[in-house]
């Protein structure tokens, strides 16, 4: 009882003692960072926290990217102030998160994310305060709000290249983990024991791949070694979190290289089990279709065009669909119902692993449904399909299938010509299809029921 009583007076800064380390300090003449390259709002947050008596630095990806002459997508701040203390300094701030409590300071559309220095979780006989820190029995961190010093925070970060702290007031960089060395040598290296760090958070395996692809770095050999063995641990990650991670992997302009790294480290099948199985059963077609979809996605991003997760997920999952449709057809189910049922099952299974929202699963099914409807062009069907809001996505997907090697009998070329044709040319194209005896998707005409039987029945009843 006394032990628990004394523990209740300990602050959140309580942690296991360990030797201190001294960071390498790089002055403004030793690095290329300039204040005018940095968001003025981020600098104002740092300076205001420092004036209030707290330590505060720009940290992580923004520092790394500036060193590599890449425009940071956002700016993060690390500070000795607790989330509540940060919130008290900024009226335009909001505390968010439970697993990892943060503060968002809003400046119009720009958000500066502020995190309190974290420390290692209690070790050995020390008991964790479940309100501050908790772990799964596998070692995965479930809550991470144990606060510490700047040195603690540096050692708690995942990769050395993300553990660089920049003080815009002094224009110094603090490097506790030899991050500058790895930036210069283009290495993604975990801080600490790689296996333990992956066990704490298996998503770090995906982050290692993402940074390697984005920066064109190599994953350092000791950091890469446990990934294939520990890849199945991704099954324990909440499906909603994996959806966010997959968007970061594939919608940042380097999706094709990311795909190569995911395959190399046996991570792709953990994210897309059915597609991973299709890669084994039909590797040439499956890889070609997925790769072409990722190339197209990268090209659109580099050209400043919009991309939709629905089309990307439709391509990533498509190779697993035809075999399921065929199984249902072999059981006597007609083609369109078979497609709909197989699509429903496949998407439901995938959502167990990655929580794809309904706003994307509905368009995925509509894109797939168009693949059954595009061959059906007789009468007014072709014109009605052109007016369908999913026609363009379905047509693009048809071309993707053809690029991957599917034989559609020239269907993609026909639809390309039909879109460019005038009205009379379109009518002739429909007549030519019928004249050549080609399949236009006509369903057998149903026999009309005779009204004689009903008339006789009406007469007998006196109506």
XYZ file of C-alpha atoms in Angstrom:
463
model
C 0.000 0.000 0.000
C 2.808 2.433 0.903
C 4.584 1.620 -2.356
C 1.454 2.494 -4.354
C 0.965 5.652 -2.275
C 4.483 6.906 -3.004
C 4.059 6.071 -6.681
C 0.970 8.262 -6.827
C 3.121 11.332 -6.035
C 5.565 10.669 -8.872
C 5.325 12.978 -11.870
C 4.883 11.875 -15.491
C 8.600 12.566 -15.946
C 9.495 9.504 -13.861
C 11.631 7.098 -15.893
C 14.410 4.564 -15.596
C 17.801 6.270 -15.139
C 20.307 5.803 -17.905
C 23.587 7.432 -18.972
C 23.266 10.846 -20.552
C 24.617 11.537 -23.997
C 25.803 14.764 -25.549
C 24.414 15.758 -28.931
C 26.478 16.884 -31.855
C 25.741 20.591 -32.279
C 25.926 21.959 -35.813
C 26.153 25.728 -36.155
C 24.621 27.688 -39.034
C 27.892 27.397 -40.974
C 27.755 23.583 -40.753
C 24.314 23.016 -42.263
C 22.258 24.510 -45.133
C 19.042 25.392 -43.238
C 17.838 28.992 -43.461
C 15.105 30.677 -41.443
C 13.493 32.133 -44.566
C 12.837 28.583 -45.868
C 10.737 27.763 -42.809
C 7.088 28.507 -42.094
C 6.841 31.775 -40.172
C 4.049 30.244 -38.106
C 6.281 27.338 -37.081
C 9.027 29.759 -36.058
C 6.554 31.868 -34.090
C 5.360 28.786 -32.161
C 8.947 27.856 -31.255
C 9.874 31.392 -30.231
C 6.733 31.888 -28.166
C 7.276 28.651 -26.251
C 10.922 29.578 -25.649
C 9.911 33.017 -24.343
C 7.496 31.286 -21.963
C 10.453 29.383 -20.481
C 10.120 26.070 -22.318
C 12.505 24.269 -24.629
C 11.186 24.100 -28.178
C 12.611 22.953 -31.515
C 11.540 22.131 -35.036
C 11.960 18.393 -35.407
C 11.537 15.368 -37.636
C 10.561 15.311 -41.274
C 10.661 19.058 -41.829
C 14.319 19.261 -40.735
C 15.235 16.145 -42.709
C 13.514 17.355 -45.879
C 15.060 20.821 -45.714
C 18.501 19.214 -45.438
C 17.685 17.237 -48.604
C 16.342 20.316 -50.434
C 12.776 18.955 -50.331
C 9.833 21.224 -49.526
C 8.372 19.973 -46.215
C 4.649 19.174 -46.332
C 4.289 20.380 -42.733
C 6.280 21.544 -39.717
C 6.387 19.789 -36.341
C 7.565 21.201 -33.031
C 8.892 19.290 -29.995
C 8.825 20.986 -26.613
C 9.299 20.469 -22.888
C 5.820 21.958 -22.301
C 2.995 19.510 -21.653
C -0.015 19.562 -24.001
C -2.009 21.501 -21.412
C 0.782 24.063 -21.042
C 1.018 24.481 -24.812
C -2.750 24.905 -24.997
C -2.542 27.646 -22.362
C -0.052 29.586 -24.511
C -2.132 29.562 -27.711
C -5.808 30.439 -27.967
C -5.803 28.909 -31.476
C -4.672 25.501 -30.186
C -6.478 22.219 -29.642
C -5.319 19.102 -27.757
C -5.912 15.928 -29.788
C -5.255 12.194 -29.449
C -5.344 9.637 -26.667
C -2.715 7.084 -27.679
C -0.260 9.902 -28.368
C -1.495 13.262 -27.074
C -0.595 16.252 -29.265
C -1.501 19.892 -29.740
C -2.535 21.402 -33.069
C -1.938 25.150 -33.318
C -4.082 26.558 -36.140
C -3.039 29.428 -38.398
C -5.777 29.508 -41.018
C -5.259 26.422 -43.162
C -1.796 25.731 -41.734
C -1.525 23.535 -38.663
C 1.635 23.382 -36.571
C 1.766 20.104 -34.638
C 3.340 20.368 -31.201
C 4.414 17.289 -29.232
C 5.798 17.089 -25.718
C 9.188 15.395 -25.288
C 8.575 11.659 -24.763
C 10.546 9.272 -22.565
C 11.042 5.510 -22.580
C 8.333 3.452 -20.905
C 9.081 2.133 -17.389
C 11.236 -0.998 -17.371
C 11.713 -3.944 -15.046
C 9.914 -3.681 -11.712
C 8.543 -0.231 -12.451
C 4.812 -0.216 -13.002
C 3.271 1.698 -15.855
C 0.580 4.260 -15.137
C -2.088 3.046 -17.568
C -3.280 6.633 -18.051
C 0.142 7.570 -19.410
C 1.535 4.411 -20.983
C 0.384 0.912 -21.793
C 1.561 -2.001 -23.904
C 0.038 -5.031 -25.556
C 1.440 -8.364 -24.382
C 3.325 -8.533 -27.721
C 5.211 -5.367 -26.760
C 3.178 -3.059 -29.010
C 2.702 0.373 -27.467
C -0.973 1.161 -26.931
C -0.584 4.512 -25.138
C 2.497 6.723 -25.202
C 2.215 9.764 -22.961
C 5.274 9.318 -20.722
C 6.989 12.700 -20.850
C 10.726 13.261 -20.552
C 13.690 15.370 -21.566
C 15.001 16.404 -24.963
C 17.574 13.615 -24.775
C 14.858 11.083 -23.899
C 12.774 12.310 -26.827
C 15.619 11.855 -29.286
C 16.155 8.252 -28.207
C 12.409 7.527 -28.386
C 12.104 8.606 -32.032
C 11.948 5.883 -34.645
C 14.631 6.733 -37.233
C 17.879 8.622 -36.906
C 16.997 10.902 -39.825
C 13.863 11.965 -37.901
C 15.751 12.749 -34.679
C 17.271 16.057 -35.740
C 16.266 19.176 -33.771
C 16.553 22.674 -35.222
C 16.510 25.809 -33.098
C 15.533 28.699 -35.408
C 16.542 31.232 -32.754
C 20.157 30.032 -32.519
C 20.075 28.403 -35.992
C 21.690 25.271 -34.526
C 20.911 21.615 -35.253
C 21.105 19.136 -32.370
C 21.907 15.568 -33.446
C 21.640 12.883 -30.749
C 21.512 9.805 -33.005
C 23.998 10.477 -35.835
C 21.103 11.430 -38.057
C 23.255 13.814 -40.112
C 25.556 10.904 -40.938
C 22.628 8.844 -42.235
C 21.199 11.785 -44.195
C 24.551 12.189 -45.938
C 24.810 8.438 -46.595
C 21.162 8.017 -47.659
C 20.303 5.463 -44.984
C 17.052 4.734 -43.134
C 18.205 3.432 -39.750
C 16.147 2.650 -36.640
C 17.225 4.080 -33.317
C 17.872 1.277 -30.823
C 17.284 -2.440 -31.309
C 15.299 -2.876 -34.570
C 13.304 -5.903 -33.424
C 12.236 -4.233 -30.183
C 11.260 -1.042 -32.030
C 9.151 -2.991 -34.542
C 7.505 -4.901 -31.712
C 6.632 -1.577 -30.050
C 4.950 -0.408 -33.247
C 4.843 -2.700 -36.311
C 3.805 0.252 -38.501
C 7.459 1.312 -38.302
C 8.121 -1.382 -40.915
C 5.822 0.475 -43.318
C 7.397 3.798 -42.363
C 10.854 2.419 -43.136
C 9.642 1.458 -46.609
C 7.904 4.801 -47.108
C 10.956 6.863 -46.201
C 13.242 4.690 -48.318
C 10.941 5.122 -51.332
C 10.311 8.833 -50.808
C 13.936 9.789 -50.216
C 15.501 7.135 -52.479
C 17.434 5.841 -49.461
C 18.482 2.317 -48.513
C 17.085 0.653 -45.403
C 20.156 -0.015 -43.264
C 20.826 -3.782 -43.187
C 20.255 -4.314 -39.449
C 17.032 -2.299 -39.636
C 15.869 -4.322 -42.646
C 16.791 -7.771 -41.329
C 13.799 -8.475 -39.003
C 11.082 -7.074 -41.297
C 10.216 -10.231 -43.267
C 9.961 -12.273 -40.059
C 7.907 -9.666 -38.186
C 5.668 -8.640 -41.108
C 2.677 -10.717 -39.844
C 2.488 -8.405 -36.821
C 0.752 -5.870 -39.052
C -2.376 -7.994 -38.587
C -2.588 -6.630 -35.025
C -2.712 -3.011 -36.180
C -6.165 -1.358 -36.235
C -7.549 -1.445 -39.766
C -8.366 2.284 -39.735
C -4.730 3.140 -38.997
C -3.546 0.879 -41.819
C -5.853 2.686 -44.257
C -4.115 5.971 -43.429
C -0.693 4.346 -43.805
C -1.582 2.821 -47.194
C -2.642 6.245 -48.505
C 0.733 7.629 -47.411
C 2.495 4.739 -49.142
C 0.725 4.922 -52.493
C -0.492 8.504 -52.944
C 2.720 10.478 -52.537
C 4.252 10.133 -55.999
C 6.534 7.130 -55.478
C 4.022 4.288 -55.419
C 5.832 2.002 -57.869
C 9.089 1.972 -55.883
C 7.063 1.534 -52.693
C 5.419 -1.539 -54.240
C 8.864 -3.017 -55.022
C 9.994 -2.529 -51.427
C 6.779 -3.967 -50.009
C 7.278 -7.082 -52.127
C 10.946 -7.320 -51.198
C 10.152 -7.303 -47.484
C 7.001 -9.482 -47.646
C 4.766 -6.634 -46.517
C 2.399 -6.378 -49.487
C 0.560 -9.639 -48.764
C 0.036 -8.522 -45.160
C -1.823 -5.456 -46.410
C -3.630 -7.126 -49.336
C -3.938 -10.866 -48.587
C -6.133 -11.759 -51.598
C -3.941 -9.798 -54.007
C -0.862 -11.390 -52.479
C -2.365 -14.799 -53.243
C -3.128 -13.660 -56.819
C 0.521 -12.648 -57.206
C 1.507 -16.253 -56.495
C -1.164 -17.799 -58.723
C -0.831 -15.462 -61.711
C 2.303 -13.394 -61.079
C 2.867 -11.930 -64.544
C -0.628 -10.497 -65.055
C -1.161 -9.444 -61.423
C 2.134 -7.599 -61.098
C 1.785 -5.940 -64.500
C -1.706 -4.603 -63.747
C -0.834 -3.344 -60.275
C 2.466 -1.854 -61.429
C 0.823 -0.033 -64.338
C -1.854 1.363 -62.011
C 0.855 2.650 -59.655
C 2.838 4.157 -62.540
C -0.296 5.959 -63.721
C -0.914 7.198 -60.173
C 2.644 8.526 -59.861
C 2.380 10.247 -63.244
C -0.867 11.995 -62.294
C 0.602 13.202 -58.995
C 3.735 14.516 -60.697
C 1.529 16.313 -63.258
C -0.489 17.928 -60.482
C -3.645 15.972 -61.326
C -6.086 14.555 -58.806
C -6.048 10.909 -57.806
C -8.701 8.893 -56.032
C -8.093 6.050 -53.589
C -11.127 4.276 -55.088
C -9.456 3.706 -58.465
C -6.192 2.674 -56.790
C -7.872 0.139 -54.497
C -9.935 -1.148 -57.433
C -6.678 -1.903 -59.266
C -4.899 -3.373 -56.241
C -7.760 -5.801 -55.588
C -8.895 -6.590 -59.158
C -6.456 -9.482 -59.805
C -8.129 -11.449 -56.987
C -11.632 -10.918 -58.398
C -11.909 -12.897 -61.701
C -11.214 -16.291 -60.096
C -13.941 -15.675 -57.531
C -16.397 -14.635 -60.239
C -15.592 -17.791 -62.211
C -16.188 -19.993 -59.175
C -19.651 -18.504 -58.716
C -20.444 -18.822 -62.425
C -19.430 -22.474 -62.335
C -22.046 -22.921 -59.622
C -24.703 -21.596 -62.003
C -24.772 -17.922 -61.074
C -25.189 -15.493 -64.052
C -22.207 -13.210 -64.867
C -23.460 -9.919 -63.396
C -24.773 -11.360 -60.097
C -21.559 -13.402 -59.851
C -19.497 -10.237 -60.271
C -21.551 -8.399 -57.661
C -21.367 -11.205 -55.121
C -17.630 -11.765 -55.605
C -16.971 -8.029 -55.332
C -18.949 -7.821 -52.101
C -17.047 -10.725 -50.545
C -13.621 -9.471 -51.625
C -14.149 -5.927 -50.393
C -15.601 -7.150 -47.081
C -12.546 -9.343 -46.521
C -10.169 -6.523 -47.416
C -11.889 -4.120 -45.027
C -11.073 -6.508 -42.191
C -7.404 -5.742 -42.856
C -7.622 -2.157 -44.140
C -10.719 -0.150 -43.228
C -11.562 1.341 -46.621
C -14.417 3.828 -46.029
C -17.748 3.377 -47.784
C -17.155 6.556 -49.793
C -14.470 4.556 -51.608
C -15.852 1.009 -51.537
C -18.996 2.069 -53.410
C -17.009 3.591 -56.326
C -14.739 0.518 -56.360
C -17.742 -1.716 -56.962
C -19.120 0.685 -59.574
C -15.804 0.674 -61.472
C -15.798 -3.125 -61.442
C -19.471 -3.249 -62.434
C -18.655 -1.113 -65.483
C -16.309 -3.855 -66.702
C -19.348 -6.112 -67.170
C -21.454 -3.357 -68.715
C -18.958 -1.891 -71.213
C -19.229 -4.879 -73.633
C -23.028 -4.382 -73.780
C -23.335 -1.727 -76.477
C -26.471 -2.514 -78.525
C -29.275 -0.047 -79.138
C -29.079 2.905 -76.778
C -26.896 1.139 -74.218
C -23.655 2.727 -75.424
C -25.073 6.250 -75.153
C -26.518 5.524 -71.709
C -23.138 4.240 -70.541
C -21.461 7.438 -71.763
C -23.806 9.410 -69.510
C -22.990 7.240 -66.485
C -20.925 9.239 -63.930
C -18.601 6.227 -63.521
C -18.037 5.776 -67.255
C -14.683 7.558 -67.348
C -13.287 5.601 -64.404
C -14.645 2.350 -65.859
C -13.193 3.153 -69.287
C -9.782 4.022 -67.809
C -9.878 0.781 -65.856
C -10.666 -1.145 -69.054
C -7.571 0.371 -70.706
C -5.536 -0.581 -67.645
C -6.680 -4.200 -67.973
C -5.691 -4.217 -71.644
C -2.253 -2.782 -70.835
C -1.800 -5.644 -68.369
C -2.404 -8.141 -71.174
C -6.124 -8.920 -70.998
C -7.702 -9.683 -74.371
C -10.965 -7.732 -74.573
C -11.407 -8.062 -78.336
C -10.496 -4.440 -78.988
C -13.149 -3.111 -76.596
C -10.954 -0.276 -75.350
C -10.191 0.957 -78.858
C -13.908 0.753 -79.779
C -14.893 2.929 -76.823
C -12.078 5.383 -77.584
C -13.393 5.797 -81.140
C -17.005 5.961 -79.999
C -16.305 8.893 -77.684
C -14.694 10.852 -80.548
C -17.385 10.002 -83.124
C -20.366 12.160 -84.083
C -23.939 10.907 -83.771
C -24.226 9.359 -87.243
C -20.843 7.666 -86.892
C -21.912 6.231 -83.564
C -25.087 4.762 -85.082
C -22.998 3.151 -87.809
C -20.593 1.695 -85.231
C -23.522 0.032 -83.448
C -24.877 -1.352 -86.755
C -21.406 -2.644 -87.688
C -21.228 -4.596 -84.431
C -24.550 -6.274 -85.145
C -23.635 -6.850 -88.794
C -20.381 -8.568 -87.882
C -22.243 -10.807 -85.477
C -20.028 -9.628 -82.621
C -21.245 -9.891 -79.080
C -22.888 -6.682 -78.015
C -23.971 -7.996 -74.692
C -27.549 -8.652 -75.764
C -29.450 -10.798 -73.340
C -31.765 -13.392 -74.903
C -35.103 -11.800 -75.681
C -37.736 -12.951 -73.244
C -40.821 -14.571 -74.676
C -43.871 -12.361 -74.259
C -46.610 -13.834 -72.167
C -49.969 -14.202 -73.847
C -52.879 -12.270 -72.423
C -55.400 -14.908 -73.597
C -55.221 -16.854 -70.358
C -55.834 -13.711 -68.306
C -58.728 -12.673 -70.587
C -60.382 -16.064 -70.169
C -59.953 -15.826 -66.446
C -61.479 -12.377 -66.397
C -64.466 -13.549 -68.426
C -65.091 -16.532 -66.187
C -65.085 -14.316 -63.123
C -67.585 -11.979 -64.667
C -65.322 -8.949 -64.658
